[in-house]
Coordinates of C-alpha atoms in Angstrom, one line a residue:
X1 CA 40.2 -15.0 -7.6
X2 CA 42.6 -17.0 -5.2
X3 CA 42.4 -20.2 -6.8
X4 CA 43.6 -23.9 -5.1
X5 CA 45.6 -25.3 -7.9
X6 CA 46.2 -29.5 -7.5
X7 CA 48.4 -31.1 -9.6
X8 CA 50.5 -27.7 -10.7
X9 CA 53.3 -29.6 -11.5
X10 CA 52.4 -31.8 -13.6
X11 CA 51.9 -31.8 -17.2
X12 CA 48.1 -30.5 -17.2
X13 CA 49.4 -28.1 -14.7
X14 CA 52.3 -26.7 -16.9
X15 CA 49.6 -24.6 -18.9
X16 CA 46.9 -24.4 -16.3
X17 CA 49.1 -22.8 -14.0
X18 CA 50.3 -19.7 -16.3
X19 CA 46.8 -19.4 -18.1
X20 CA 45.1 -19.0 -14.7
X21 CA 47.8 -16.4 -13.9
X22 CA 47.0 -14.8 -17.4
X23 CA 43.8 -14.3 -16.8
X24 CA 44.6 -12.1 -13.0
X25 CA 43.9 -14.8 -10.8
X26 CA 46.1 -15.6 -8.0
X27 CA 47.1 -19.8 -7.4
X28 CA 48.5 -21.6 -4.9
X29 CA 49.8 -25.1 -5.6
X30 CA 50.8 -27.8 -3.0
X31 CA 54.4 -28.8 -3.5
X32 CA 55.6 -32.6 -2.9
X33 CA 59.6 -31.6 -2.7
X34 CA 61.6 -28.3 -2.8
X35 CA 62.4 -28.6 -6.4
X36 CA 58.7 -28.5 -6.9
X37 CA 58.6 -25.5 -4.6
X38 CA 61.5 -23.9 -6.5
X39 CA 59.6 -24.7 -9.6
X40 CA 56.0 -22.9 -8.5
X41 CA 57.6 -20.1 -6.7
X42 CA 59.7 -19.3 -10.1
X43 CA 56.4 -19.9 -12.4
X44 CA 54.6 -17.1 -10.0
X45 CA 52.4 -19.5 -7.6
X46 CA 52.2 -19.4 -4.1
X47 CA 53.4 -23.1 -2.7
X48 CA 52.5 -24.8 0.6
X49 CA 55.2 -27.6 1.1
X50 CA 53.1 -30.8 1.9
X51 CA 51.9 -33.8 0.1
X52 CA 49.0 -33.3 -1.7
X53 CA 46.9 -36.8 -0.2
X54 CA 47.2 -35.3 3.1
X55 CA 43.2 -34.5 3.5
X56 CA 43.7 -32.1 6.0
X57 CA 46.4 -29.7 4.6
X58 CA 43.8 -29.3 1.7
X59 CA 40.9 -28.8 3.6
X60 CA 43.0 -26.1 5.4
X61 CA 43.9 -24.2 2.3
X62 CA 40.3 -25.0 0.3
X63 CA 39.0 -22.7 3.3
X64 CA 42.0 -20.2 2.5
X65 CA 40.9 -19.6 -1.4
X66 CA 38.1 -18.8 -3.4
X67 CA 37.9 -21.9 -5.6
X68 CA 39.8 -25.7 -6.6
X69 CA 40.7 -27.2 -9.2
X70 CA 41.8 -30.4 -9.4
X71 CA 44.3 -31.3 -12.3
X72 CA 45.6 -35.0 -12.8
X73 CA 48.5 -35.6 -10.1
X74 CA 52.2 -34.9 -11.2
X75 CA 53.3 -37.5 -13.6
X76 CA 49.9 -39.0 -14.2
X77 CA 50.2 -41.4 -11.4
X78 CA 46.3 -40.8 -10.5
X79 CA 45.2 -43.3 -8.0
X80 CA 41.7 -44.0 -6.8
X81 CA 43.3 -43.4 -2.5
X82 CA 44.8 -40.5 -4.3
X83 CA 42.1 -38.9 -6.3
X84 CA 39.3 -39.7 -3.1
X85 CA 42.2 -38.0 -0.8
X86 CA 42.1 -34.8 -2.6
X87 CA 38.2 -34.6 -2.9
X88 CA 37.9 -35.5 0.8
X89 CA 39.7 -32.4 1.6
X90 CA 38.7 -30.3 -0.8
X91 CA 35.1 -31.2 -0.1
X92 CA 35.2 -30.9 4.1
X93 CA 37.3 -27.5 3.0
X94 CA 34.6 -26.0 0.8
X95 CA 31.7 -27.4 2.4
X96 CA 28.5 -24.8 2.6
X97 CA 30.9 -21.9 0.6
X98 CA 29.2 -22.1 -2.8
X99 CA 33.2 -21.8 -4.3
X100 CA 33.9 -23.4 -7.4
X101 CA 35.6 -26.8 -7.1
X102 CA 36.6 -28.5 -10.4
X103 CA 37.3 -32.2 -10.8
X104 CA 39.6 -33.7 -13.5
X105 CA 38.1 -36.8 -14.6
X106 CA 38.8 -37.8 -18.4
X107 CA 37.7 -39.2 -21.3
X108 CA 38.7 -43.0 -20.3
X109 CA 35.7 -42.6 -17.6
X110 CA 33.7 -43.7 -21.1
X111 CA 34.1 -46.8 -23.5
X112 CA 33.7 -46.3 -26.9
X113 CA 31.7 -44.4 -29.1
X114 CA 30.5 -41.3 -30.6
X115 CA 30.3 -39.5 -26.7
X116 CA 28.9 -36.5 -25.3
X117 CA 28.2 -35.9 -21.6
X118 CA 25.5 -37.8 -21.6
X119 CA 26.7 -40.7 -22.4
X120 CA 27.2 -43.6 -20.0
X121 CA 30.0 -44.5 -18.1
X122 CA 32.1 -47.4 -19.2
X123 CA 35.9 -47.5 -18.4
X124 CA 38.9 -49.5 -19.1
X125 CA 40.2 -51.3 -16.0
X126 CA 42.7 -49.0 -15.7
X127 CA 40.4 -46.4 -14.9
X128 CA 37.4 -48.5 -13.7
X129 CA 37.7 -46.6 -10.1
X130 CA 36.8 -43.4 -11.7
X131 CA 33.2 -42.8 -12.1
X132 CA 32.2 -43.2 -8.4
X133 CA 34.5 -40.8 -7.6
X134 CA 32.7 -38.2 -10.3
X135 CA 29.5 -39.2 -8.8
X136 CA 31.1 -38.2 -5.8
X137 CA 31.5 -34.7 -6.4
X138 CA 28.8 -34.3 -8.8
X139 CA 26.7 -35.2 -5.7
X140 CA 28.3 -32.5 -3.2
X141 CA 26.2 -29.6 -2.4
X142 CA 26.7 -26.0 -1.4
X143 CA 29.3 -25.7 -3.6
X144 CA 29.8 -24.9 -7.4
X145 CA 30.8 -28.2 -8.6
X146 CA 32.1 -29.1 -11.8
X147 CA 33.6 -32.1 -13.4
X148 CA 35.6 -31.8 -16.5
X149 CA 36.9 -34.6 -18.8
X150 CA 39.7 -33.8 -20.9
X151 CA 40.1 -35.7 -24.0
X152 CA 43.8 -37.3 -25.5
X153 CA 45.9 -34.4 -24.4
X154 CA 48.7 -33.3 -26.7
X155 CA 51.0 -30.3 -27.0
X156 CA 54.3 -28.8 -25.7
X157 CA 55.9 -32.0 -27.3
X158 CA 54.3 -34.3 -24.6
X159 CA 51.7 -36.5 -22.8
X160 CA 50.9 -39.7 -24.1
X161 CA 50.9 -38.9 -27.7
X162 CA 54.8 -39.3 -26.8
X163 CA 54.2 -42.9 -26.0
X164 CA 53.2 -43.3 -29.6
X165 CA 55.9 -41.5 -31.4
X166 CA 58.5 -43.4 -29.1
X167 CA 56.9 -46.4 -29.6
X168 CA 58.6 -49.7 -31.1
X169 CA 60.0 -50.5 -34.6
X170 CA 60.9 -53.2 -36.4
X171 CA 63.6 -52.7 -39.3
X172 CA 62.7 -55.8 -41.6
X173 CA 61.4 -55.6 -44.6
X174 CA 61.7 -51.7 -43.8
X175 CA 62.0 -49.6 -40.9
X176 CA 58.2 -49.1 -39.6
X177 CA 56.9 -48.2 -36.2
X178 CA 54.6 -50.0 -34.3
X179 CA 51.3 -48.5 -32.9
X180 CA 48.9 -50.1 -30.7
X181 CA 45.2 -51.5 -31.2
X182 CA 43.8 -52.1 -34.8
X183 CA 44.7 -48.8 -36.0
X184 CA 41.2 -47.8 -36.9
X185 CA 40.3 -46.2 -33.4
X186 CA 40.0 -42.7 -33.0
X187 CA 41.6 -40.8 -30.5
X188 CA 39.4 -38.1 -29.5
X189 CA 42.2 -35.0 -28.6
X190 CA 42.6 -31.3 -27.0
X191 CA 45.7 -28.8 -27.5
X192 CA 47.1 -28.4 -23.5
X193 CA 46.5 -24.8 -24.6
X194 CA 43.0 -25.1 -25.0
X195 CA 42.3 -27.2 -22.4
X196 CA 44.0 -24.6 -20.2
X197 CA 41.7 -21.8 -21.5
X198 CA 38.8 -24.6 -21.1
X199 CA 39.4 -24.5 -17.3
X200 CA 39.3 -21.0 -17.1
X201 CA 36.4 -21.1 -18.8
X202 CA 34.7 -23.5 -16.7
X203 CA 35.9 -21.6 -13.7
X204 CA 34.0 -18.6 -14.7
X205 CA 31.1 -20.0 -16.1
X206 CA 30.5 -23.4 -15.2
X207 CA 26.8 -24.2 -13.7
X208 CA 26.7 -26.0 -10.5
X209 CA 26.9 -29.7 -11.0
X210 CA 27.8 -29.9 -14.6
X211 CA 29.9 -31.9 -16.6
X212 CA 31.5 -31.0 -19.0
X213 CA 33.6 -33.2 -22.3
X214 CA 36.7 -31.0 -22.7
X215 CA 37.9 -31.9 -26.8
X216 CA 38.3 -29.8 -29.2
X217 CA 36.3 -32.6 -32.4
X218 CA 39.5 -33.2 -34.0
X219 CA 39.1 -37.4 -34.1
X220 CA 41.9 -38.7 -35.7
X221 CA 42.6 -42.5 -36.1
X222 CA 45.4 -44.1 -34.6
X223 CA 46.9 -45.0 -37.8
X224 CA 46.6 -41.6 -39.0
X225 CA 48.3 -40.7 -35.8
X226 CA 51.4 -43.0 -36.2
X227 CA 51.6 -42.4 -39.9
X228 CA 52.3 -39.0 -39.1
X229 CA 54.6 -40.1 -36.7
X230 CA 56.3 -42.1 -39.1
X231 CA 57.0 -39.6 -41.4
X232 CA 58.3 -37.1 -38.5
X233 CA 60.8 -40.0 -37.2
X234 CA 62.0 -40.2 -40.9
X235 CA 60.3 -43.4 -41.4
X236 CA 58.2 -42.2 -44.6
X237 CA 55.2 -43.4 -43.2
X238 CA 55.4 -47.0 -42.5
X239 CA 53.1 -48.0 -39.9
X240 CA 51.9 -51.7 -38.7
X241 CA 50.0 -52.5 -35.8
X242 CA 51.7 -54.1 -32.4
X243 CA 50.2 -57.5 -31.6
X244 CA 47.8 -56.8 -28.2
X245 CA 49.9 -59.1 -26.5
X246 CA 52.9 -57.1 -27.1
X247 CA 51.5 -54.1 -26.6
X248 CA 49.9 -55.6 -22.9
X249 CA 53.5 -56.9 -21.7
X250 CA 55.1 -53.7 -22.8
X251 CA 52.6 -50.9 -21.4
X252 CA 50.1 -52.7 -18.6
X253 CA 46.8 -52.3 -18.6
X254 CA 46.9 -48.8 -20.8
X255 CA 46.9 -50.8 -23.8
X256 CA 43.3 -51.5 -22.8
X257 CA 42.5 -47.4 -22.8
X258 CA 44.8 -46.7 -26.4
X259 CA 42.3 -49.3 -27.7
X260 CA 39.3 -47.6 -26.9
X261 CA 37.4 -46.4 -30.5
X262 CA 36.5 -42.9 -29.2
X263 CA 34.5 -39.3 -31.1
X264 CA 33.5 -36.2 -29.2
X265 CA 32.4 -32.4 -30.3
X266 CA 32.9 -30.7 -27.3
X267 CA 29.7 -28.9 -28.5
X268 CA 28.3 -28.4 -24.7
X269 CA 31.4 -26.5 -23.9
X270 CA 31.7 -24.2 -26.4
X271 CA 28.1 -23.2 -26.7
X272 CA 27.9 -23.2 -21.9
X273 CA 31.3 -21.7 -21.3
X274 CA 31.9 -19.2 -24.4
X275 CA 34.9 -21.5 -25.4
X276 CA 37.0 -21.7 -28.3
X277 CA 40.0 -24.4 -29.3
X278 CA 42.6 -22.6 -31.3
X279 CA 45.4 -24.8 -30.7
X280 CA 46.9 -26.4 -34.0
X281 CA 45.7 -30.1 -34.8
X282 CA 47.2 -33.1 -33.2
X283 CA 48.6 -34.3 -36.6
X284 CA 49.8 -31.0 -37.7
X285 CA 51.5 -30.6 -34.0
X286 CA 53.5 -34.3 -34.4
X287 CA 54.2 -33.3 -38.2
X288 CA 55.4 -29.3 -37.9
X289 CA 54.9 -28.7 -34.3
X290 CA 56.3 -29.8 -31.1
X291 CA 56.8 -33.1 -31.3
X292 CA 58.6 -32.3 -34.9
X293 CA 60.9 -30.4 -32.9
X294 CA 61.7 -32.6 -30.0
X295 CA 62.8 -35.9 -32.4

């Protein structure tokens, strides 16, 4: 398939982009400056120069392939003009074609809880814009649409696991690092591996108007997160929790998502879309794996 590919460049994109490829489909990615041209052109994409909330260009090439997907923007700097941009065009593109058009949404879209995809919508404020814009598309007809939330995504020695291992320390009594929230939230997580293979999957497979929790049912607690990280920063372990108010000054209104107390299977995914995590755990990947390696 010729697949629309937004958000190539960015992290999400860094294993969406060669998976899709893997699997014999051709992908054309929208590229916001020449380095990012240089960058697609070199990973094997085809790349339109333009800015990817221009509406029209996307509409243009949406009519031009055989399916979208829509990744988080480079960076992570997903806006609600940004994110309703993108499905503006890609909707008017696709419109009446019965291709496949697949929204990134995300686990933040919920609040806390043991979740599955039928569990309510609740956000942070950080990501309170969100759910009408998944109504949004859920509610399109004539074409196969699909919305996907990713849980915590980790892997390649990135994301915002990295926010964690980089986080503060104090050095008295003992050097410890710092981690935010109470510690005893759960972080419900995905390999960027698995998630890549997840879109594929969903690509394939996916019914129209689905949704679809994209997390592998590795939970782990925050604490168990940063004591990991404590030992792989040579700290032996020693771990305290940030005061909120710290953590609010320092990081914005994300402190309110890393708070968020969140469990998920994944069950619907593997059992709809024939999908599999293989992807090392995200303990094992900040203790042996990636992030070990990039200290």
């Amino acid at each position: 398939m010729r697949i629309l590919l937004a958000g190539a460049t960015g992290y999400l994109g860094s294993a969406v982009l060669p998976a899709l490829l893997l699997d014999g489909h051709q992908v054309t990615a929208i590229a916001g400056s020449d380095d990012a041209l240089a960058v697609l052109t070199a990973a094997g994409a085809s790349a339109i120069r333009g800015d990817i909330t221009d509406s029209a260009l996307l509409s243009r090439a949406a009519q031009d392939v055989d399916g979208v997907i829509h990744l988080f923007a480079p960076g992570g700097q997903v806006t609600d003009a940004l994110d309703n941009a993108v499905v503006s065009g890609v909707l008017a593109g696709l419109e009446g074609s019965g291709k496949p058009y697949i929204h990134s949404a995300g686990m933040w879209v919920h609040g806390s809880g043991i979740l599955d995809e039928d569990s309510p919508f609740d956000p942070p404020e950080l990501t309170a814009w969100r759910p009408g814009i998944v109504e949004r598309v859920r509610a399109a007809s004539g074409i196969r649409n699909v919305v996907v939330s990713p849980a915590i995504v980790y892997g390649h020695g990135s994301g915002v696991v990295r926010m964690i291992i980089d986080g503060p320390q104090v050095t008295e009594p003992e050097p410890t690092l710092l981690f935010p929230g109470s510690g005893d939230q759960h972080w419900t997580s995905i390999h960027i591996d698995d998630l890549a293979t997840f879109y594929s999957a969903a690509l394939m497979r996916a019914a129209p108007g689905s949704y679809y929790i994209a997390a592998s049912g590795d939970n782990p607690t925050m604490r168990e997160i940063a004591t990991a990280a404590s030992h792989t920063l040579g700290l032996g372990g020693r771990v305290a929790p940030e005061p909120a108010e710290a953590t609010r000054r320092r990081l914005g209104l994300i402190e309110g998502a890393f708070r968020l107390d969140q469990q998920a299977s994944g069950e619907r995914g593997r059992r709809d879309l024939d999908w599999k995590p293989i992807g090392p755990s995200l303990l094992d990947e900040i203790t042996t794996g990636s992030y070990a390696r990039r200290v």
